[in-house]
Amino acid sequence: EAGVTQFPSHSVIEKGQTVTLRCDPISGHDNLYWYRRVMGKEIKFLLHFVKESKQDESGMPNNRFLAERTGGTYSTLKVQPAELEDSGVYFCASSLTYSSEQYFGPGTRLTVT
Amino acid sequence: KQEVTQIPAALSVPEGENLVLNCSFTDSAIYNLQWFRQDPGKGLTSLLLIQSSQREQTSGRLNASLDKSSGRSTLYIAASQPGDSATYLCAGRFEDQAGTALIFGKGTTLSVSS
C-alpha cells in the first residue's frame, strides 16, 4: 500500500512568487492534515480536511495560504504571494478516522529567497 | 493552551543500552498521544499511538506509556542499536481543544554509537 506522497520534495522561489504544494493521502483516508515546521520550531498544525470539507483551519497563518481538496482525494496548498517567513518544511498527513493514527508524507521543503 | 515538551533535546548512548525518552504535556484531558521517528531529511514515521483509555502500547523493542494524571508519556527503547539513531517526536491530541490538531514537542535527537 502506498503511503502519503508529496510533491515537490523541494521548492525554491523568490519573495512575491506563488507556489503550489500537492499531497496525495493514503487511499481511503478521509482525513487529511497539513502541518509545517519553520526553522528551529516545533511542527505546527495548519488545517484539517474531512473528505472535501475543511474541518478545522485554525492554524492557517493568514489569507496568503489557500488549501483545497476537490473531490476529496488529493489536496493542494497554495502560497500567494510567498514571504520569507513562509520558508520551512510542509508536511501532509492522513488518517482513516478522526481518532486514528496519522501517517505523514516526506514533506516539501520550501525556501523563499 | 496545550503544550508538549520533550527533554532532553539530545541524547547519546552506547549500543545495547536500554533508554527512556520523555514527553510531558500541560493538559491532562488528553485524547491520544502518538510517537514518531524522523530520520534526517525524511518524513515522520509513526511508531505507536496510545489512546487515553490505554496505559501502554508495545511494538517490538519499543514500549510507550501514558500517565494522564501526571501529564507524562515515555518511550522505552530496549537494547538500542545504531539504526535507532533519529529524532523522536511525541504529539498529543487533547479533548478540550478547539481544533483537531496534533500538538508536537520539539523532539529528542538520539544518537546510538557502535
Coordinates of C-alpha atoms in Angstrom, one line a residue:
Chain A
E1 CA 0.0 0.0 0.0
A2 CA 1.4 3.4 -1.0
G3 CA 2.0 5.9 1.8
V4 CA 1.3 9.6 1.8
T5 CA 3.1 11.3 -1.1
Q6 CA 4.0 14.9 -1.5
F7 CA 5.2 16.9 -4.5
P8 CA 7.6 18.6 -5.0
S9 CA 10.2 17.5 -2.5
H10 CA 11.9 20.8 -2.6
S11 CA 10.9 24.2 -4.0
V12 CA 13.0 27.4 -4.1
I13 CA 11.1 30.6 -5.1
E14 CA 11.5 34.3 -4.8
K15 CA 9.6 36.5 -2.4
G16 CA 6.3 37.5 -4.1
Q17 CA 6.0 34.4 -6.3
T18 CA 3.4 31.7 -6.0
V19 CA 4.0 28.1 -5.1
T20 CA 1.5 25.2 -5.0
L21 CA 2.2 22.1 -2.9
R22 CA 0.5 18.8 -3.5
C23 CA -0.4 15.9 -1.2
D24 CA -1.8 12.5 -2.1
P25 CA -3.1 10.8 1.0
I26 CA -3.3 7.1 1.6
S27 CA -6.2 5.7 -0.5
G28 CA -9.4 5.6 1.5
H29 CA -8.3 8.0 4.2
D30 CA -11.0 10.7 4.5
N31 CA -8.9 12.8 6.9
L32 CA -6.1 14.9 5.5
Y33 CA -4.0 17.3 7.5
W34 CA -1.4 20.0 6.6
Y35 CA 1.4 20.9 9.1
R36 CA 4.6 22.9 8.8
R37 CA 7.8 23.3 10.6
V38 CA 9.8 26.5 10.4
M39 CA 13.5 26.6 11.3
G40 CA 14.1 25.7 15.0
K41 CA 10.5 25.4 15.9
E42 CA 8.2 22.5 16.5
I43 CA 5.8 21.1 13.9
K44 CA 2.6 23.1 13.9
F45 CA -0.9 22.3 12.5
L46 CA -2.3 24.3 9.6
L47 CA -5.6 22.7 8.7
H48 CA -7.7 19.5 8.5
F49 CA -10.0 18.2 5.8
V50 CA -12.6 15.6 6.1
K51 CA -13.2 14.5 2.6
E52 CA -13.5 17.7 0.6
S53 CA -14.7 19.9 3.6
K54 CA -12.4 22.0 5.8
Q55 CA -13.0 20.7 9.3
D56 CA -10.5 23.0 11.0
E57 CA -8.4 25.7 9.5
S58 CA -7.4 27.4 12.8
G59 CA -3.7 27.0 12.1
M60 CA -3.6 28.8 8.8
P61 CA -1.3 31.8 9.3
N62 CA -3.0 34.3 7.0
N63 CA -5.0 34.7 3.8
R64 CA -2.0 34.2 1.6
F65 CA -2.4 30.4 2.2
L66 CA -5.2 28.6 0.4
A67 CA -5.9 24.9 0.7
E68 CA -8.2 22.8 -1.4
R69 CA -9.2 19.2 -1.6
T70 CA -11.5 19.0 -4.6
G71 CA -13.3 15.6 -4.9
G72 CA -12.0 14.5 -1.5
T73 CA -8.8 12.9 -2.9
Y74 CA -5.5 14.8 -3.2
S75 CA -5.0 18.3 -1.7
T76 CA -3.1 21.4 -2.7
L77 CA -1.7 24.2 -0.6
K78 CA -1.1 27.4 -2.4
V79 CA 1.0 30.2 -1.0
Q80 CA 0.5 33.5 -2.8
P81 CA 2.4 35.8 -2.6
A82 CA 5.2 34.0 -0.7
E83 CA 7.1 35.8 2.0
L84 CA 10.5 35.0 3.5
E85 CA 8.9 33.7 6.8
D86 CA 7.0 31.1 4.8
S87 CA 10.2 29.1 4.4
G88 CA 10.1 25.7 6.1
V89 CA 9.0 22.1 5.7
Y90 CA 5.4 21.5 4.9
F91 CA 4.1 18.1 5.9
C92 CA 0.9 16.4 4.9
A93 CA -0.7 13.6 6.9
S94 CA -3.8 11.4 6.5
S95 CA -5.8 9.1 8.8
L96 CA -8.7 6.7 8.4
T97 CA -10.8 8.3 11.1
Y98 CA -10.5 11.4 13.3
S99 CA -9.0 9.5 16.2
S100 CA -6.8 7.0 14.4
E101 CA -3.1 7.1 13.7
Q102 CA -1.9 9.9 11.4
Y103 CA 0.5 8.9 8.7
F104 CA 2.9 11.6 7.4
G105 CA 4.4 12.2 4.0
P106 CA 8.1 13.1 3.4
G107 CA 7.4 16.8 3.4
T108 CA 8.1 19.6 0.9
R109 CA 11.0 21.9 1.8
L110 CA 10.0 25.4 0.8
T111 CA 12.7 28.1 0.5
V112 CA 11.7 31.7 -0.1
T113 CA 14.6 34.0 -1.1
Chain B
K1 CA -3.1 26.5 25.9
Q2 CA -1.8 22.9 25.5
E3 CA 1.9 22.4 25.3
V4 CA 4.1 19.4 24.7
T5 CA 7.6 19.3 26.0
Q6 CA 10.4 16.8 25.3
I7 CA 13.6 16.7 27.5
P8 CA 16.4 16.3 26.8
A9 CA 16.8 17.8 23.3
A10 CA 19.6 15.4 22.5
L11 CA 20.8 12.0 24.0
S12 CA 23.8 9.9 23.2
V13 CA 24.1 6.3 24.3
P14 CA 26.3 3.3 23.5
E15 CA 24.8 0.4 21.6
G16 CA 22.9 -2.2 23.7
E17 CA 21.8 0.3 26.3
N18 CA 18.1 0.5 27.3
L19 CA 16.8 4.0 27.3
V20 CA 13.8 6.2 28.0
L21 CA 12.6 9.2 26.1
N22 CA 10.4 11.6 28.0
C23 CA 7.3 13.6 26.8
S24 CA 5.3 15.9 29.1
F25 CA 2.0 17.8 28.4
T26 CA 0.2 20.5 30.2
D27 CA -3.4 19.3 29.9
S28 CA -4.4 16.0 31.5
A29 CA -7.5 15.9 29.2
I30 CA -5.5 14.2 26.5
Y31 CA -7.4 12.3 23.8
N32 CA -4.5 10.3 22.4
L33 CA -0.7 10.6 22.0
Q34 CA 1.4 9.5 19.1
W35 CA 5.2 8.8 19.0
F36 CA 7.1 9.4 15.7
R37 CA 10.5 8.9 14.4
Q38 CA 12.2 11.2 11.9
D39 CA 15.4 10.4 10.1
P40 CA 17.4 13.4 8.6
G41 CA 15.7 14.8 5.5
K42 CA 12.8 12.4 5.8
G43 CA 9.2 12.4 6.8
L44 CA 7.7 11.2 10.1
T45 CA 7.3 7.5 10.7
S46 CA 4.6 6.6 13.2
L47 CA 5.8 4.3 15.9
L48 CA 3.0 4.0 18.4
L49 CA -0.4 5.5 19.2
I50 CA -1.8 5.4 22.7
Q51 CA -5.5 6.2 23.3
S52 CA -6.4 7.9 26.6
S53 CA -8.0 4.7 27.8
Q54 CA -4.8 2.8 27.4
R55 CA -1.7 2.9 29.7
E56 CA 0.8 1.5 27.3
Q57 CA 1.5 0.1 23.9
T58 CA 4.3 -2.2 22.7
S59 CA 5.8 -2.7 19.3
G60 CA 9.0 -4.9 19.1
R61 CA 11.7 -3.3 21.2
L62 CA 9.6 -0.2 21.8
N63 CA 7.2 0.4 24.7
A64 CA 5.2 3.6 25.2
S65 CA 3.4 4.5 28.3
L66 CA 0.8 7.2 29.1
D67 CA 0.0 8.7 32.5
K68 CA -2.7 11.3 32.2
S69 CA -2.7 12.3 35.8
S70 CA 1.0 13.3 35.8
G71 CA 0.9 14.6 32.2
R72 CA 3.7 12.3 31.1
S73 CA 4.4 9.8 28.4
T74 CA 7.6 7.8 28.0
L75 CA 9.1 5.8 25.1
Y76 CA 11.2 2.9 26.2
I77 CA 13.7 1.5 23.7
A78 CA 15.3 -1.8 24.6
A79 CA 18.7 -2.9 23.5
S80 CA 19.4 0.2 21.4
Q81 CA 21.1 -0.2 18.0
P82 CA 22.9 2.3 15.8
G83 CA 19.9 2.1 13.5
D84 CA 17.8 3.7 16.2
S85 CA 19.6 7.0 15.8
A86 CA 17.0 9.5 14.7
T87 CA 14.8 12.3 16.1
Y88 CA 11.9 11.1 18.2
L89 CA 8.8 13.3 18.4
C90 CA 5.7 13.0 20.6
A91 CA 2.4 14.6 19.7
G92 CA -0.8 14.8 21.6
R93 CA -4.4 15.5 20.7
F94 CA -6.5 17.0 23.5
E95 CA -10.1 16.6 24.4
D96 CA -10.9 20.2 25.1
Q97 CA -9.0 21.9 22.4
A98 CA -11.0 23.9 19.9
G99 CA -9.4 22.3 16.9
T100 CA -8.4 18.8 15.7
A101 CA -4.6 19.2 15.6
L102 CA -1.8 17.1 16.9
I103 CA 0.3 19.3 19.1
F104 CA 4.0 18.4 18.8
G105 CA 7.0 18.6 21.0
K106 CA 10.3 19.7 19.6
G107 CA 11.8 16.2 19.7
T108 CA 14.7 14.4 21.2
T109 CA 17.6 13.6 18.9
L110 CA 19.0 10.2 19.8
S111 CA 22.5 9.0 18.8
V112 CA 23.4 5.4 19.4
S113 CA 27.1 4.6 18.9
S114 CA 28.5 1.2 18.0

